[in-house]
PDB file of C-alpha atoms in Angstrom:
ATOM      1  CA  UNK N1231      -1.031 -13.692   3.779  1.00  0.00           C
ATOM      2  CA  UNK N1232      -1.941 -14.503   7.238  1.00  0.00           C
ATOM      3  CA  UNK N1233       2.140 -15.116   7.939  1.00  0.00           C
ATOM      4  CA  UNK N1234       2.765 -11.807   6.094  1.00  0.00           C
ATOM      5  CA  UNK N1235       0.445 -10.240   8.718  1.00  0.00           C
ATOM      6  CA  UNK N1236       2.220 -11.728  11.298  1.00  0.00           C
ATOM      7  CA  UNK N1237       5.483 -10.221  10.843  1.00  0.00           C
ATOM      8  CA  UNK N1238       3.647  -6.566  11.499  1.00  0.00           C
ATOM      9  CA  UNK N1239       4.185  -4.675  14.136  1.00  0.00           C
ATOM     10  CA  UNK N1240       1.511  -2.378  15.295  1.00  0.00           C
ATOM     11  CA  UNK N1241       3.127   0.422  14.375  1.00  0.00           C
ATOM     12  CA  UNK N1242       3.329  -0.622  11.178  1.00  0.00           C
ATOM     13  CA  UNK N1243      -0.047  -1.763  11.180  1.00  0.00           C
ATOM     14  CA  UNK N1244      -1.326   1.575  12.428  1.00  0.00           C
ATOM     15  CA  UNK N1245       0.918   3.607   9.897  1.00  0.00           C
ATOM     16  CA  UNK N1246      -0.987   2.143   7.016  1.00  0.00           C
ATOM     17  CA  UNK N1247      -4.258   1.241   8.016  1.00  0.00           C
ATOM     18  CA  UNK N1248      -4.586   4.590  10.442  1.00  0.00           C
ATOM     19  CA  UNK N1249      -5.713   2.799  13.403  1.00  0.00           C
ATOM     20  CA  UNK N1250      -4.995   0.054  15.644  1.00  0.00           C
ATOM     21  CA  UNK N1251      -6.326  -3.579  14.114  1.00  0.00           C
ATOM     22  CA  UNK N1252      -5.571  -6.573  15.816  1.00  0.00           C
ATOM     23  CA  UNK N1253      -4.248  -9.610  14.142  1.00  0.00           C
ATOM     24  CA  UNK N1254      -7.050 -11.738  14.395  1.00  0.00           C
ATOM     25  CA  UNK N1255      -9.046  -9.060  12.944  1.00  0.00           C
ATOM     26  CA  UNK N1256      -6.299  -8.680   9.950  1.00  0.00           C
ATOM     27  CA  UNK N1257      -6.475 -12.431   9.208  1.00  0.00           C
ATOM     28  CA  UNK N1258     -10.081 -13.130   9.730  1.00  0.00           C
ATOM     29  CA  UNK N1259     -11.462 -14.937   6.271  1.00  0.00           C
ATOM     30  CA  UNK N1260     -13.904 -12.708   4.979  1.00  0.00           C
ATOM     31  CA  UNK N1261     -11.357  -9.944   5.352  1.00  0.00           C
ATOM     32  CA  UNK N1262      -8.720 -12.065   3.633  1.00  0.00           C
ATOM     33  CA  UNK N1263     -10.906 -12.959   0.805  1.00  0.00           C
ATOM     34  CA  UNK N1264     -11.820  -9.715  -0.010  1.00  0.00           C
ATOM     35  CA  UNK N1265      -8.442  -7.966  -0.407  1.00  0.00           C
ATOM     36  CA  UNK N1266      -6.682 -11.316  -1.973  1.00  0.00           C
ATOM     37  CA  UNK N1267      -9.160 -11.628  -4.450  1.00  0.00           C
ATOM     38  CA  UNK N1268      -9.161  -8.252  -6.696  1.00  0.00           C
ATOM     39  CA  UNK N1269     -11.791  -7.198  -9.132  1.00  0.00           C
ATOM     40  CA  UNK N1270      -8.870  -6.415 -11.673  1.00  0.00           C
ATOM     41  CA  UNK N1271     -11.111  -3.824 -13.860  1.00  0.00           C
ATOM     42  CA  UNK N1272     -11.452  -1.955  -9.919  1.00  0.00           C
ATOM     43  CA  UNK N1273      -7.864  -2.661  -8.219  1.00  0.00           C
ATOM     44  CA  UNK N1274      -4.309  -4.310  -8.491  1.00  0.00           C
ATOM     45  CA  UNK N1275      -2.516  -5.862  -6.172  1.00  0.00           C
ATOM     46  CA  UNK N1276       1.318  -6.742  -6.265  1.00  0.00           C
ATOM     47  CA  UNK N1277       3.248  -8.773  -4.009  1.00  0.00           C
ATOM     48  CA  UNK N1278       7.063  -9.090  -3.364  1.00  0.00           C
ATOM     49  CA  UNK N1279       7.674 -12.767  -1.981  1.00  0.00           C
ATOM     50  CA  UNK N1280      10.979 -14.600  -1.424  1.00  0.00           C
ATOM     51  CA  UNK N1281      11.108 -18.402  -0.669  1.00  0.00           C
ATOM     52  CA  UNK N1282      13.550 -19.319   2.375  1.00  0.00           C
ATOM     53  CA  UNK N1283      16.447 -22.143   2.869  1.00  0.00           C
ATOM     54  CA  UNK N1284      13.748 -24.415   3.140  1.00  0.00           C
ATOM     55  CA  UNK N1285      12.016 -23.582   0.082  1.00  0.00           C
ATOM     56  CA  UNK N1286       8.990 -21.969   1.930  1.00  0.00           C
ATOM     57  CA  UNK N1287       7.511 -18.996   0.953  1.00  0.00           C
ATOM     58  CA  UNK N1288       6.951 -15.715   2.413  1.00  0.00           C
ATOM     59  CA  UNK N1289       5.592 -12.325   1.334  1.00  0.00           C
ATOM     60  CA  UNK N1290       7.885  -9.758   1.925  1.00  0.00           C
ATOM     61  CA  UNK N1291       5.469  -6.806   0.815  1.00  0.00           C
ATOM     62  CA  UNK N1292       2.253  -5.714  -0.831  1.00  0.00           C
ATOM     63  CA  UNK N1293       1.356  -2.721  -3.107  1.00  0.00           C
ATOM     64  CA  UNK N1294      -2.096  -2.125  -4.147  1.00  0.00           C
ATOM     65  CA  UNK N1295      -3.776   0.282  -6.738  1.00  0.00           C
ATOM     66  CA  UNK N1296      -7.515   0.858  -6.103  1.00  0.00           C
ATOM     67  CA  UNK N1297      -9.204   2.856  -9.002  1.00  0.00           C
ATOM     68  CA  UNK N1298     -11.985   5.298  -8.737  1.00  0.00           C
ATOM     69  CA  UNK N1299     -15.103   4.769 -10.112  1.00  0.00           C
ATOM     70  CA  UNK N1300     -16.118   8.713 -10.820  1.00  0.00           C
ATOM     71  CA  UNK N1301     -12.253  10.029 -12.327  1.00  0.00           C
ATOM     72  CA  UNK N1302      -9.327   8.741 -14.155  1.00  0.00           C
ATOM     73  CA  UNK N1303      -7.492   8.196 -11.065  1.00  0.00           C
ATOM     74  CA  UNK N1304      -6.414   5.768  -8.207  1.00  0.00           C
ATOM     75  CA  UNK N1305      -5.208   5.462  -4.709  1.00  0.00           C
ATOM     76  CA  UNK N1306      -1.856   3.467  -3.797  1.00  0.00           C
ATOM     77  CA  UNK N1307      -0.681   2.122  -1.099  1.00  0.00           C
ATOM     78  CA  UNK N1308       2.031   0.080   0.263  1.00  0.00           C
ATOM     79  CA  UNK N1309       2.622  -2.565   3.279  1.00  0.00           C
ATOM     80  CA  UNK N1310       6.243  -3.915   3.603  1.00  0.00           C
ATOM     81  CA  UNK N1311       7.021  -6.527   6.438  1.00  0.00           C
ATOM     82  CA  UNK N1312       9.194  -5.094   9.305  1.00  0.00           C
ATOM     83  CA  UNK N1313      12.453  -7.311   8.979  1.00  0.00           C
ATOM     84  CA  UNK N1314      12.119  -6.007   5.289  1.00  0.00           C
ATOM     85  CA  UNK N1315      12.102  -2.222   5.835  1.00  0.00           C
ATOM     86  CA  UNK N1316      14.316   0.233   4.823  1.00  0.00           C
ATOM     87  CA  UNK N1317      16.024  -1.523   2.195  1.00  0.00           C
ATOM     88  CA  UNK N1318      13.911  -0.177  -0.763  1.00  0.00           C
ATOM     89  CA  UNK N1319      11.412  -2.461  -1.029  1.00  0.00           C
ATOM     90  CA  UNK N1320       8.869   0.005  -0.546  1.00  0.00           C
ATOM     91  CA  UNK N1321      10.106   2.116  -2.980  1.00  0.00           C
ATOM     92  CA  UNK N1322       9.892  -0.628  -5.371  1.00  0.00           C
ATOM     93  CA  UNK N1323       6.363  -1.575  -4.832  1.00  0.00           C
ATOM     94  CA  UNK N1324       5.562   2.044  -4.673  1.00  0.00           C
ATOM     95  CA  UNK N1325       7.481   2.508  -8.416  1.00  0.00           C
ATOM     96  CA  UNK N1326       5.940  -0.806  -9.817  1.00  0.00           C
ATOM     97  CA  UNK N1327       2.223   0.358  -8.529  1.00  0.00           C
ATOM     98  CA  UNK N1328       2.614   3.634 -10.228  1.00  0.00           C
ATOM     99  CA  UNK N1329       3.965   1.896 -13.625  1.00  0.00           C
ATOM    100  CA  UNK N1330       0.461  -0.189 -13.310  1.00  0.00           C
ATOM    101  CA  UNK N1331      -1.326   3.538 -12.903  1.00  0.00           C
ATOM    102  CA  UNK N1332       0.466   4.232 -16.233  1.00  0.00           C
ATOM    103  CA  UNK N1333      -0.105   1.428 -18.019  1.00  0.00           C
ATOM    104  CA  UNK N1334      -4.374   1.843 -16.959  1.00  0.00           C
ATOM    105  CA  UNK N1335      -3.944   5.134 -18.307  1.00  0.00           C
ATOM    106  CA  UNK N1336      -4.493   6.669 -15.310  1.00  0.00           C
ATOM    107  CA  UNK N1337      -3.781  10.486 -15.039  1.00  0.00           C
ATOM    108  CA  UNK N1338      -3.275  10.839 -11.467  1.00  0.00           C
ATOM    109  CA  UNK N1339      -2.602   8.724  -8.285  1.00  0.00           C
ATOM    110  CA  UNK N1340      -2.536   9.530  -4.608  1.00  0.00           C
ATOM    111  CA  UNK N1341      -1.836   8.533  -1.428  1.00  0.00           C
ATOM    112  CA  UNK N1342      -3.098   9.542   1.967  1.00  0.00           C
ATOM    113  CA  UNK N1343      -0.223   9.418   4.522  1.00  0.00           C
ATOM    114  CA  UNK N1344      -0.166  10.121   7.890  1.00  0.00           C
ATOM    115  CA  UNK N1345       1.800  13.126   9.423  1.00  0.00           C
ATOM    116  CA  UNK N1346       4.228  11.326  11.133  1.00  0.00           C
ATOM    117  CA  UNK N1347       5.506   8.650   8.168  1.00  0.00           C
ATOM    118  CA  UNK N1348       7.728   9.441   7.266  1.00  0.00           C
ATOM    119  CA  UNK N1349       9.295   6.673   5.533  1.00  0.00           C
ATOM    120  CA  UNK N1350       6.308   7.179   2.964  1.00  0.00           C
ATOM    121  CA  UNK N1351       6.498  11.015   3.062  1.00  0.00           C
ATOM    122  CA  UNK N1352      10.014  10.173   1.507  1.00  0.00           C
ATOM    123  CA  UNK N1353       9.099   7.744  -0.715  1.00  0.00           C
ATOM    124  CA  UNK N1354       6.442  10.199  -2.103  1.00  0.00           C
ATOM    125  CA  UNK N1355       9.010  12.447  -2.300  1.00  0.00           C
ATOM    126  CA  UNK N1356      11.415  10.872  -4.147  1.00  0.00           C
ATOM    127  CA  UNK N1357       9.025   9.958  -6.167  1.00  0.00           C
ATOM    128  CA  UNK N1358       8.002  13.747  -7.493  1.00  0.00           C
ATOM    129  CA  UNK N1359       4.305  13.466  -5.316  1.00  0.00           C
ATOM    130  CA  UNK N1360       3.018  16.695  -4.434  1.00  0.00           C
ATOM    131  CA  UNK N1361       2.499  16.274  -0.536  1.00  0.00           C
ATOM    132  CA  UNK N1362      -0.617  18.202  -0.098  1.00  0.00           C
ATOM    133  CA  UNK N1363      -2.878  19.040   3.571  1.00  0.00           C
ATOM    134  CA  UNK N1364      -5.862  18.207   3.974  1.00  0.00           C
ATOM    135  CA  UNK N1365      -8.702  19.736   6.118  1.00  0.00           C
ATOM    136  CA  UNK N1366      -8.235  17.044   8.491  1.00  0.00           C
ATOM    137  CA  UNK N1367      -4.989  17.519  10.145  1.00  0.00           C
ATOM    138  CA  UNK N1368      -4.857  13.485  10.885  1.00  0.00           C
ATOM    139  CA  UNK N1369      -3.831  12.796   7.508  1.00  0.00           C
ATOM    140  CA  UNK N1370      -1.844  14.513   4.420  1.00  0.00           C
ATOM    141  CA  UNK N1371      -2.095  13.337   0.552  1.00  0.00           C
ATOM    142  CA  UNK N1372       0.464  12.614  -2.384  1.00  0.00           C
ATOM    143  CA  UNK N1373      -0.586  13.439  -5.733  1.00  0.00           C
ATOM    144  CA  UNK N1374       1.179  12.324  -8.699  1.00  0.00           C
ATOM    145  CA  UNK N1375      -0.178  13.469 -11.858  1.00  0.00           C
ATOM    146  CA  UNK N1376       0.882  10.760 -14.552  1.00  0.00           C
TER     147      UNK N1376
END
């Protein structure tokens, strides 16, 4: 995870996370503990990994599904490393996420976005989200009613 992490840019970084965290901050062990180790009744967490030439492995990106505690629903989100954007991946973890929101029999998942993503405002797209304002102009939500 903490190589995964490295191969962010801050943009990226900033795009899902909606501010500026450092690496050291990303990577620091209580953090890392927390969001590796799910509470799988709460959240899911999917990762896609390749091993290289020399047979070491690498995450390539990360989907999560966090459930609420008062409705039938969840939040997604996605993280894909920067040499591995654009190709799809994202749209992958994004599809296999909501097939785990299906499978919890979950009737609705969403995603808050910001304005200018618009790789993800695409993905949600393409995906049939609703792309819904919010009174905060920072930030926009995808529904998807399952």
């Amino acid at each position: 995870m903490v190589k995964f992490h490295e191969t962010l840019s801050d943009r990226s970084v900033y795009l899902r996370y909606f501010y500026s965290l450092s690496l050291s901050s990303r990577v620091a062990h209580d953090r890392l503990v927390r969001i590796c180790f799910a509470d799988y009744d709460r959240e899911m967490a999917i990762v896609a990994d390749s091993r290289d030439a020399a047979g070491q492995h690498r995450i390539l990106g990360v989907g999560r599904l966090v459930k609420s505690h008062a409705k039938n629903e969840g939040e997604v989100a996605v993280l894909v490393s920067d040499a591995c954007q654009n190709q799809g991946l994202g749209l992958e973890l994004f599809r296999r996420v909501i097939q785990i929101a299906r499978d919890e029999n979950l009737s609705r998942v969403d995603a808050e976005i910001l304005p200018d993503n618009f790789a993800m405002k695409k993905i949600a797209s393409k995906l049939g989200f609703r792309i819904r304002t919010m009174d905060d102009p920072s930030s926009i939500r995808a529904v998807l009613d399952l």
